[in-house]
């Protein structure tokens, strides 16, 4: 075994543990060595806890020695995004304005990871209130992209995607309300799944909000999803556990796939992005799928309406803070919410209603297609120091027109690398019908297998 243990997938680790070829104690030490090497540049972790992780790894080693693993992820190193509560750790939400109170309980997804034996060795960073597609935060150091540290890792699951690409272990949990798993996964060249809404119970449910895995392979994403899915009383929207089996191959011949290359609004699609997405679609067509171009799904009114509603929601949250804490909020966020008072109640209601309008539009697009392909983002990773790709707080969502519809419609959608622009990854988004989480991941695996180029990971 010549590669670093930190780069092994979760499925590989479990096989090695079962065969007594590796110990979780060896693996976590390799992960910490990787973190020590790259973390001064990437700044992807929060509340790193080596002592607790080493103890958990020793306990896992003992269970494997008795052939009595706690669950499907016993001994696998994982991270959890900082806004997914873990007992004893504050949840700053990426901002210095938060009062740092330790969480009293694990959120449902974190609790399921622990029950399955996973070694949660760190939380990962996020930007200010999770409302940026970058790593810019007043609480965390600036998170950077492992492929090019001058570029953003994306957001809001910034640290999770950077950690996945850099080899901080195989499984990382993120959250997504408008693209916050898929955007950083796409810009960091890894797999990220926003599951069907409710597939993974969320401790603080909200329309569009989802928790999902960020990994290097679709198989690891499927394994993680099988562990963290299921209902919880803290989330009245949560669904029964997933009962689909991932390893079945997806038959490509005859699949009907819609190809969306133009969102109809927002930033224009970079030619390198369009070329990579088109090449992936062509590879699927060559393998027997039926691929057809489709028109834009959402409208300017839908995206602007959602922006107005989110501004008011965030303005209300910030207004509730004491003055001294409000002053700590990132200036770009304060500028964004400063216009909320100009909106009428009718503006806000119409903005809220656009979530339902998006859901109807997405559902109509699936009337004749099994999957919909598109770019994850219209551009490659932008400058790391920018809060927004537009560098304009009043135009914060011009890059999410491909991702946000599936949050509002509850459909599963994944990112998988499909090409390169220089040294920067390009993410392909695969969306599927509601509850088709595993088929989406199977198609992601198929896309990955059809790729002509697989580059070495940026591990130091």
Short mmCIF file of C-alpha atoms in Angstrom, two decimals:
data_model
loop_
_atom_site.label_atom_id
_atom_site.label_comp_id
_atom_site.label_asym_id
_atom_site.label_seq_id
_atom_site.Cartn_x
_atom_site.Cartn_y
_atom_site.Cartn_z
CA UNK A 1 0.00 0.00 0.00
CA UNK A 2 2.00 2.99 -1.28
CA UNK A 3 -0.49 5.84 -1.08
CA UNK A 4 -1.14 7.79 2.08
CA UNK A 5 -3.76 6.27 4.34
CA UNK A 6 -5.42 9.69 4.45
CA UNK A 7 -6.29 9.28 0.75
CA UNK A 8 -8.09 5.95 1.05
CA UNK A 9 -11.83 6.03 0.48
CA UNK A 10 -14.26 5.04 3.21
CA UNK A 11 -15.20 1.87 1.33
CA UNK A 12 -11.51 0.94 1.07
CA UNK A 13 -10.91 1.64 4.75
CA UNK A 14 -13.76 -0.58 5.86
CA UNK A 15 -12.42 -3.43 3.71
CA UNK A 16 -8.93 -3.02 5.19
CA UNK A 17 -10.28 -2.89 8.73
CA UNK A 18 -12.33 -6.03 8.18
CA UNK A 19 -9.27 -7.85 6.81
CA UNK A 20 -7.11 -6.58 9.72
CA UNK A 21 -4.78 -4.96 7.16
CA UNK A 22 -5.12 -1.51 8.77
CA UNK A 23 -6.05 0.02 12.09
CA UNK A 24 -8.16 3.15 12.60
CA UNK A 25 -5.32 4.37 14.85
CA UNK A 26 -2.88 4.31 11.92
CA UNK A 27 -5.35 6.07 9.67
CA UNK A 28 -6.19 8.95 12.00
CA UNK A 29 -2.47 9.64 12.48
CA UNK A 30 -2.01 9.92 8.71
CA UNK A 31 -4.99 12.26 8.53
CA UNK A 32 -3.52 14.48 11.24
CA UNK A 33 -0.20 14.54 9.39
CA UNK A 34 -2.01 15.73 6.24
CA UNK A 35 -3.88 18.38 8.20
CA UNK A 36 -0.66 19.59 9.81
CA UNK A 37 0.96 19.95 6.38
CA UNK A 38 -1.85 21.74 4.54
CA UNK A 39 -3.94 23.50 7.15
CA UNK A 40 -1.70 26.58 7.47
CA UNK A 41 -2.61 27.33 3.85
CA UNK A 42 -6.14 25.95 3.50
CA UNK A 43 -7.68 26.90 6.88
CA UNK A 44 -10.48 24.34 6.48
CA UNK A 45 -10.89 23.12 10.07
CA UNK A 46 -12.61 24.43 13.18
CA UNK A 47 -12.46 22.90 16.67
CA UNK A 48 -9.95 20.24 15.64
CA UNK A 49 -9.91 17.67 18.46
CA UNK A 50 -6.96 15.24 18.16
CA UNK A 51 -7.28 13.81 21.68
CA UNK A 52 -10.93 12.80 21.33
CA UNK A 53 -10.30 11.48 17.81
CA UNK A 54 -7.37 9.33 18.92
CA UNK A 55 -9.46 7.90 21.74
CA UNK A 56 -12.33 7.14 19.33
CA UNK A 57 -9.86 5.48 16.93
CA UNK A 58 -8.50 3.27 19.73
CA UNK A 59 -12.03 2.24 20.66
CA UNK A 60 -12.76 1.44 17.03
CA UNK A 61 -9.53 -0.59 16.76
CA UNK A 62 -10.68 -2.66 19.73
CA UNK A 63 -14.11 -3.29 18.20
CA UNK A 64 -12.57 -4.38 14.89
CA UNK A 65 -10.21 -6.71 16.77
CA UNK A 66 -13.32 -8.43 18.14
CA UNK A 67 -15.05 -8.38 14.73
CA UNK A 68 -17.77 -6.27 16.31
CA UNK A 69 -17.88 -2.91 14.48
CA UNK A 70 -20.35 -0.34 15.78
CA UNK A 71 -21.68 0.36 12.30
CA UNK A 72 -20.90 0.90 8.63
CA UNK A 73 -18.42 3.75 9.28
CA UNK A 74 -16.56 2.35 12.26
CA UNK A 75 -13.09 3.92 12.36
CA UNK A 76 -13.61 6.16 9.32
CA UNK A 77 -12.35 9.74 9.85
CA UNK A 78 -15.04 12.33 9.14
CA UNK A 79 -15.59 16.05 9.56
CA UNK A 80 -18.81 17.94 10.16
CA UNK A 81 -19.56 21.49 9.04
CA UNK A 82 -19.59 23.88 11.98
CA UNK A 83 -23.29 24.73 11.71
CA UNK A 84 -24.20 21.04 12.23
CA UNK A 85 -24.19 20.90 16.02
CA UNK A 86 -21.87 18.57 17.89
CA UNK A 87 -22.19 18.39 21.64
CA UNK A 88 -19.78 20.57 23.56
CA UNK A 89 -18.74 22.74 20.61
CA UNK A 90 -20.06 26.28 19.92
CA UNK A 91 -21.77 26.93 16.58
CA UNK A 92 -20.48 30.35 15.44
CA UNK A 93 -22.12 30.19 11.97
CA UNK A 94 -19.02 31.73 10.46
CA UNK A 95 -19.44 35.08 12.17
CA UNK A 96 -17.75 36.89 15.04
CA UNK A 97 -21.20 38.24 15.97
CA UNK A 98 -22.32 34.92 17.45
CA UNK A 99 -22.32 34.31 21.20
CA UNK A 100 -20.14 31.19 21.59
CA UNK A 101 -22.30 28.78 23.59
CA UNK A 102 -21.39 25.06 23.43
CA UNK A 103 -24.05 22.90 21.81
CA UNK A 104 -25.82 20.63 24.29
CA UNK A 105 -26.54 17.82 21.82
CA UNK A 106 -25.43 16.38 18.52
CA UNK A 107 -27.58 17.31 15.54
CA UNK A 108 -29.31 14.24 14.03
CA UNK A 109 -26.68 13.70 11.29
CA UNK A 110 -23.76 14.00 13.71
CA UNK A 111 -25.44 11.61 16.15
CA UNK A 112 -25.89 9.03 13.39
CA UNK A 113 -22.22 9.31 12.41
CA UNK A 114 -21.16 8.64 16.01
CA UNK A 115 -23.56 5.72 16.33
CA UNK A 116 -22.04 4.22 13.18
CA UNK A 117 -18.56 4.39 14.70
CA UNK A 118 -17.24 7.28 12.61
CA UNK A 119 -14.32 9.22 14.08
CA UNK A 120 -15.41 12.87 14.09
CA UNK A 121 -12.04 14.57 14.40
CA UNK A 122 -12.94 18.17 13.46
CA UNK A 123 -15.60 20.60 12.41
CA UNK A 124 -15.10 22.53 9.16
CA UNK A 125 -15.33 26.22 8.34
CA UNK A 126 -18.12 28.23 6.73
CA UNK A 127 -18.54 31.87 5.68
CA UNK A 128 -20.61 34.56 7.38
CA UNK A 129 -23.99 33.09 8.37
CA UNK A 130 -23.63 30.62 5.47
CA UNK A 131 -24.89 33.31 3.11
CA UNK A 132 -21.79 33.47 0.89
CA UNK A 133 -20.46 31.10 -1.76
CA UNK A 134 -16.92 31.71 -0.53
CA UNK A 135 -14.78 31.16 2.55
CA UNK A 136 -14.94 34.78 3.76
CA UNK A 137 -15.73 34.94 7.48
CA UNK A 138 -15.25 37.30 10.43
CA UNK A 139 -14.77 34.28 12.72
CA UNK A 140 -12.72 31.74 10.74
CA UNK A 141 -9.49 32.38 8.83
CA UNK A 142 -10.02 32.59 5.07
CA UNK A 143 -10.54 29.10 3.62
CA UNK A 144 -8.73 28.48 0.33
CA UNK A 145 -8.96 26.06 -2.58
CA UNK A 146 -6.46 23.16 -2.48
CA UNK A 147 -6.04 23.25 -6.28
CA UNK A 148 -5.05 26.94 -6.22
CA UNK A 149 -4.91 28.75 -2.86
CA UNK A 150 -5.44 32.10 -4.56
CA UNK A 151 -8.96 30.90 -5.42
CA UNK A 152 -12.01 30.30 -3.27
CA UNK A 153 -12.97 26.86 -2.04
CA UNK A 154 -16.58 27.97 -2.50
CA UNK A 155 -19.24 28.04 0.16
CA UNK A 156 -20.93 27.87 2.33
CA UNK A 157 -19.50 24.37 2.93
CA UNK A 158 -16.06 25.85 2.30
CA UNK A 159 -14.00 23.83 4.74
CA UNK A 160 -15.78 20.57 3.97
CA UNK A 161 -15.01 20.73 0.24
CA UNK A 162 -11.42 21.88 0.78
CA UNK A 163 -10.91 19.07 3.29
CA UNK A 164 -12.30 16.48 0.88
CA UNK A 165 -10.03 17.57 -1.98
CA UNK A 166 -6.98 17.80 0.29
CA UNK A 167 -7.44 14.34 1.81
CA UNK A 168 -8.46 15.17 5.37
CA UNK A 169 -10.10 11.75 5.45
CA UNK A 170 -12.84 10.51 3.13
CA UNK A 171 -16.21 11.86 4.38
CA UNK A 172 -17.28 15.43 5.17
CA UNK A 173 -20.79 16.69 5.94
CA UNK A 174 -22.00 20.00 4.55
CA UNK A 175 -25.24 21.94 4.37
CA UNK A 176 -26.99 23.46 1.37
CA UNK A 177 -29.80 26.00 1.00
CA UNK A 178 -28.97 27.42 -2.42
CA UNK A 179 -25.93 25.47 -3.62
CA UNK A 180 -23.74 25.40 -0.51
CA UNK A 181 -22.70 21.75 -0.96
CA UNK A 182 -22.57 21.59 -4.75
CA UNK A 183 -20.80 24.90 -5.43
CA UNK A 184 -17.75 24.22 -3.24
CA UNK A 185 -17.71 20.57 -4.33
CA UNK A 186 -17.68 21.68 -7.97
CA UNK A 187 -14.93 24.25 -7.43
CA UNK A 188 -12.84 21.77 -5.43
CA UNK A 189 -13.31 18.86 -7.86
CA UNK A 190 -15.11 16.48 -5.49
CA UNK A 191 -18.53 14.84 -5.20
CA UNK A 192 -21.20 16.70 -3.25
CA UNK A 193 -24.82 15.64 -2.80
CA UNK A 194 -27.74 17.83 -1.76
CA UNK A 195 -30.22 15.08 -0.95
CA UNK A 196 -33.97 15.08 -1.38
CA UNK A 197 -35.36 17.52 1.17
CA UNK A 198 -35.96 15.61 4.41
CA UNK A 199 -33.79 12.66 3.43
CA UNK A 200 -31.36 13.72 6.19
CA UNK A 201 -32.96 15.17 9.30
CA UNK A 202 -31.87 18.74 10.06
CA UNK A 203 -31.82 19.96 13.65
CA UNK A 204 -32.99 23.41 12.54
CA UNK A 205 -35.21 22.76 9.49
CA UNK A 206 -35.97 25.54 7.03
CA UNK A 207 -37.35 25.58 3.47
CA UNK A 208 -34.62 24.44 1.09
CA UNK A 209 -32.07 23.56 3.80
CA UNK A 210 -30.40 20.17 3.47
CA UNK A 211 -27.47 18.22 4.92
CA UNK A 212 -25.41 15.98 2.68
CA UNK A 213 -22.01 14.38 2.11
CA UNK A 214 -18.96 15.79 0.36
CA UNK A 215 -16.50 13.08 -0.68
CA UNK A 216 -14.03 12.13 -3.39
CA UNK A 217 -16.21 9.32 -4.77
CA UNK A 218 -19.90 8.73 -5.36
CA UNK A 219 -19.62 5.40 -3.53
CA UNK A 220 -18.45 7.16 -0.36
CA UNK A 221 -21.26 9.71 -0.69
CA UNK A 222 -23.76 6.85 -0.95
CA UNK A 223 -22.28 5.12 2.09
CA UNK A 224 -22.45 8.31 4.14
CA UNK A 225 -26.01 9.00 3.00
CA UNK A 226 -27.13 5.50 3.99
CA UNK A 227 -25.86 6.19 7.52
CA UNK A 228 -27.19 9.72 8.08
CA UNK A 229 -30.61 9.40 6.43
CA UNK A 230 -33.77 8.87 8.44
CA UNK A 231 -36.33 10.71 10.56
CA UNK A 232 -35.83 12.65 13.76
CA UNK A 233 -38.41 14.38 15.97
CA UNK A 234 -36.42 17.61 15.75
CA UNK A 235 -37.22 17.82 12.03
CA UNK A 236 -40.91 17.41 11.12
CA UNK A 237 -39.99 17.35 7.40
CA UNK A 238 -37.66 14.35 7.76
CA UNK A 239 -38.27 11.18 5.76
CA UNK A 240 -37.93 7.44 6.46
CA UNK A 241 -34.43 5.95 6.07
CA UNK A 242 -33.19 5.44 2.55
CA UNK A 243 -33.68 1.83 1.44
CA UNK A 244 -32.04 1.96 -2.00
CA UNK A 245 -28.85 0.00 -2.63
CA UNK A 246 -26.04 1.95 -4.26
CA UNK A 247 -23.80 -0.66 -5.94
CA UNK A 248 -26.30 -1.57 -8.64
CA UNK A 249 -24.97 -0.26 -11.94
CA UNK A 250 -27.06 2.37 -13.67
CA UNK A 251 -28.13 1.34 -17.16
CA UNK A 252 -27.33 4.35 -19.32
CA UNK A 253 -28.93 3.12 -22.53
CA UNK A 254 -32.33 4.69 -22.96
CA UNK A 255 -32.05 7.18 -20.09
CA UNK A 256 -33.70 10.47 -20.98
CA UNK A 257 -31.50 13.36 -19.89
CA UNK A 258 -32.20 17.07 -20.20
CA UNK A 259 -29.17 19.28 -20.80
CA UNK A 260 -29.38 22.81 -19.39
CA UNK A 261 -26.48 24.94 -20.60
CA UNK A 262 -28.09 28.35 -20.17
CA UNK A 263 -29.85 29.26 -16.92
CA UNK A 264 -31.41 32.26 -18.66
CA UNK A 265 -30.20 34.67 -15.98
CA UNK A 266 -27.23 35.44 -13.80
CA UNK A 267 -23.59 35.32 -14.79
CA UNK A 268 -22.89 34.07 -18.32
CA UNK A 269 -21.50 30.56 -18.59
CA UNK A 270 -17.76 30.57 -19.15
CA UNK A 271 -16.84 28.85 -22.44
CA UNK A 272 -14.55 26.38 -20.64
CA UNK A 273 -17.43 25.39 -18.36
CA UNK A 274 -19.86 24.97 -21.25
CA UNK A 275 -17.33 22.84 -23.13
CA UNK A 276 -16.72 20.52 -20.18
CA UNK A 277 -20.44 20.05 -19.49
CA UNK A 278 -21.13 19.41 -23.17
CA UNK A 279 -18.32 16.84 -23.32
CA UNK A 280 -19.74 14.97 -20.32
CA UNK A 281 -23.19 14.99 -21.92
CA UNK A 282 -21.72 13.68 -25.17
CA UNK A 283 -19.98 10.85 -23.33
CA UNK A 284 -23.31 9.81 -21.80
CA UNK A 285 -24.97 10.01 -25.19
CA UNK A 286 -22.22 7.86 -26.70
CA UNK A 287 -22.95 5.32 -23.93
CA UNK A 288 -26.59 5.12 -25.00
CA UNK A 289 -28.40 7.87 -23.10
CA UNK A 290 -30.80 10.21 -24.90
CA UNK A 291 -29.60 13.77 -24.22
CA UNK A 292 -31.69 16.76 -25.27
CA UNK A 293 -31.16 20.49 -24.71
CA UNK A 294 -33.78 22.13 -22.50
CA UNK A 295 -34.71 25.81 -22.00
CA UNK A 296 -34.12 27.74 -18.75
CA UNK A 297 -36.11 26.47 -15.78
CA UNK A 298 -36.41 29.55 -13.55
CA UNK A 299 -36.98 33.24 -14.20
CA UNK A 300 -35.43 36.50 -13.04
CA UNK A 301 -38.53 37.14 -10.93
CA UNK A 302 -38.00 33.88 -9.08
CA UNK A 303 -34.36 34.52 -8.19
CA UNK A 304 -34.90 38.19 -7.29
CA UNK A 305 -37.93 37.32 -5.20
CA UNK A 306 -35.95 34.77 -3.22
CA UNK A 307 -33.19 37.34 -2.74
CA UNK A 308 -35.70 39.82 -1.31
CA UNK A 309 -37.14 37.26 1.09
CA UNK A 310 -33.71 36.11 2.28
CA UNK A 311 -32.62 39.74 2.80
CA UNK A 312 -35.53 40.37 5.12
CA UNK A 313 -34.99 37.09 6.97
CA UNK A 314 -31.29 37.88 7.51
CA UNK A 315 -32.02 41.52 8.39
CA UNK A 316 -34.40 40.33 11.10
CA UNK A 317 -31.77 37.95 12.51
CA UNK A 318 -29.12 40.67 12.59
CA UNK A 319 -31.48 43.30 14.03
CA UNK A 320 -32.09 40.98 17.00
CA UNK A 321 -28.40 41.16 17.99
CA UNK A 322 -27.11 43.64 20.54
CA UNK A 323 -25.51 46.66 18.87
CA UNK A 324 -21.96 45.66 19.77
CA UNK A 325 -22.46 42.27 18.09
CA UNK A 326 -24.22 43.71 15.03
CA UNK A 327 -21.09 45.77 14.38
CA UNK A 328 -19.08 42.54 14.08
CA UNK A 329 -21.10 41.22 11.13
CA UNK A 330 -19.21 41.17 7.82
CA UNK A 331 -19.65 44.56 6.09
CA UNK A 332 -20.82 42.90 2.85
CA UNK A 333 -23.63 41.14 4.72
CA UNK A 334 -24.62 44.36 6.48
CA UNK A 335 -24.71 46.14 3.12
CA UNK A 336 -26.86 43.36 1.65
CA UNK A 337 -29.47 43.51 4.41
CA UNK A 338 -29.44 47.34 4.58
CA UNK A 339 -32.01 47.50 1.78
CA UNK A 340 -34.49 45.19 3.53
CA UNK A 341 -36.34 48.13 5.07
CA UNK A 342 -37.16 49.44 1.59
CA UNK A 343 -39.30 46.38 0.85
CA UNK A 344 -43.05 46.35 1.44
CA UNK A 345 -44.90 43.41 3.06
CA UNK A 346 -46.19 42.60 -0.42
CA UNK A 347 -42.63 42.45 -1.78
CA UNK A 348 -41.67 40.02 0.97
CA UNK A 349 -44.72 37.81 0.46
CA UNK A 350 -44.17 37.70 -3.29
CA UNK A 351 -40.52 36.87 -2.65
CA UNK A 352 -41.48 34.01 -0.32
CA UNK A 353 -43.91 32.68 -2.93
CA UNK A 354 -41.09 32.30 -5.45
CA UNK A 355 -39.90 29.21 -3.59
CA UNK A 356 -43.12 27.51 -4.59
CA UNK A 357 -42.87 28.88 -8.11
CA UNK A 358 -39.41 27.35 -8.49
CA UNK A 359 -40.70 24.01 -7.24
CA UNK A 360 -43.47 23.98 -9.84
CA UNK A 361 -41.02 24.91 -12.61
CA UNK A 362 -38.53 22.17 -11.66
CA UNK A 363 -41.25 19.54 -11.38
CA UNK A 364 -42.48 20.45 -14.86
CA UNK A 365 -38.96 20.04 -16.24
CA UNK A 366 -38.86 16.46 -14.95
CA UNK A 367 -42.08 15.51 -16.71
CA UNK A 368 -40.15 13.94 -19.60
CA UNK A 369 -36.61 13.43 -18.21
CA UNK A 370 -34.97 11.00 -15.82
CA UNK A 371 -32.14 13.42 -14.99
CA UNK A 372 -31.16 17.01 -15.74
CA UNK A 373 -27.53 17.96 -16.36
CA UNK A 374 -26.11 21.47 -16.05
CA UNK A 375 -23.07 23.33 -14.81
CA UNK A 376 -22.93 23.58 -11.04
CA UNK A 377 -21.74 27.17 -11.47
CA UNK A 378 -21.36 29.32 -14.58
CA UNK A 379 -17.75 30.15 -13.65
CA UNK A 380 -14.70 28.48 -12.18
CA UNK A 381 -13.46 29.32 -8.68
CA UNK A 382 -13.06 33.09 -8.22
CA UNK A 383 -10.56 35.04 -6.11
CA UNK A 384 -10.41 33.73 -2.55
CA UNK A 385 -10.68 37.16 -0.91
CA UNK A 386 -13.98 38.06 -2.59
CA UNK A 387 -17.19 37.48 -0.66
CA UNK A 388 -19.16 37.21 -3.91
CA UNK A 389 -18.06 36.46 -7.48
CA UNK A 390 -19.72 39.73 -8.54
CA UNK A 391 -17.89 41.62 -5.75
CA UNK A 392 -21.24 43.36 -5.23
CA UNK A 393 -23.29 42.74 -2.05
CA UNK A 394 -26.45 43.89 -3.84
CA UNK A 395 -25.96 41.23 -6.53
CA UNK A 396 -25.07 38.25 -4.37
CA UNK A 397 -26.83 35.38 -6.18
CA UNK A 398 -25.91 35.76 -9.84
CA UNK A 399 -24.00 32.45 -9.72
CA UNK A 400 -26.65 30.18 -8.14
CA UNK A 401 -29.25 30.04 -10.91
CA UNK A 402 -28.31 26.43 -11.71
CA UNK A 403 -28.29 25.18 -8.10
CA UNK A 404 -30.97 26.98 -6.10
CA UNK A 405 -34.03 25.63 -7.98
CA UNK A 406 -33.45 22.13 -6.58
CA UNK A 407 -33.36 23.41 -3.01
CA UNK A 408 -36.75 24.99 -3.46
CA UNK A 409 -38.19 21.96 -5.28
CA UNK A 410 -36.76 19.35 -2.83
CA UNK A 411 -35.13 17.35 -5.66
CA UNK A 412 -31.73 15.67 -5.11
CA UNK A 413 -28.79 17.15 -6.99
CA UNK A 414 -25.10 16.27 -7.00
CA UNK A 415 -21.87 17.77 -8.22
CA UNK A 416 -19.17 15.67 -9.87
CA UNK A 417 -15.98 16.82 -11.54
CA UNK A 418 -16.19 16.68 -15.34
CA UNK A 419 -13.21 18.68 -16.59
CA UNK A 420 -10.72 21.46 -16.06
CA UNK A 421 -10.00 25.06 -16.89
CA UNK A 422 -6.26 25.21 -16.44
CA UNK A 423 -5.73 23.86 -12.94
CA UNK A 424 -9.29 24.60 -11.76
CA UNK A 425 -11.96 21.87 -11.58
CA UNK A 426 -15.32 22.19 -13.34
CA UNK A 427 -18.38 20.70 -11.67
CA UNK A 428 -21.25 18.98 -13.50
CA UNK A 429 -24.59 19.09 -11.70
CA UNK A 430 -26.83 16.02 -11.91
CA UNK A 431 -30.40 16.49 -10.67
CA UNK A 432 -32.94 13.71 -10.36
CA UNK A 433 -36.56 13.17 -9.35
CA UNK A 434 -37.47 13.42 -5.70
CA UNK A 435 -36.24 10.41 -3.68
CA UNK A 436 -33.84 9.36 -6.49
CA UNK A 437 -30.76 10.15 -4.40
CA UNK A 438 -28.96 6.89 -5.12
CA UNK A 439 -29.65 6.96 -8.88
CA UNK A 440 -28.19 10.50 -8.95
CA UNK A 441 -25.03 9.18 -7.30
CA UNK A 442 -24.92 6.21 -9.69
CA UNK A 443 -25.01 8.60 -12.63
CA UNK A 444 -22.26 10.68 -10.98
CA UNK A 445 -20.14 7.53 -10.78
CA UNK A 446 -20.85 6.82 -14.44
CA UNK A 447 -19.77 10.31 -15.44
CA UNK A 448 -16.58 9.91 -13.44
CA UNK A 449 -15.82 6.55 -15.09
CA UNK A 450 -16.33 8.03 -18.57
CA UNK A 451 -13.92 10.91 -17.95
CA UNK A 452 -10.78 11.01 -20.01
CA UNK A 453 -8.64 12.76 -17.38
CA UNK A 454 -8.19 12.09 -13.67
CA UNK A 455 -5.59 14.26 -11.97
CA UNK A 456 -3.64 13.55 -8.80
CA UNK A 457 -5.23 15.10 -5.72
CA UNK A 458 -3.68 18.31 -4.33
CA UNK A 459 -2.25 16.76 -1.19
CA UNK A 460 0.86 18.83 -0.55
#
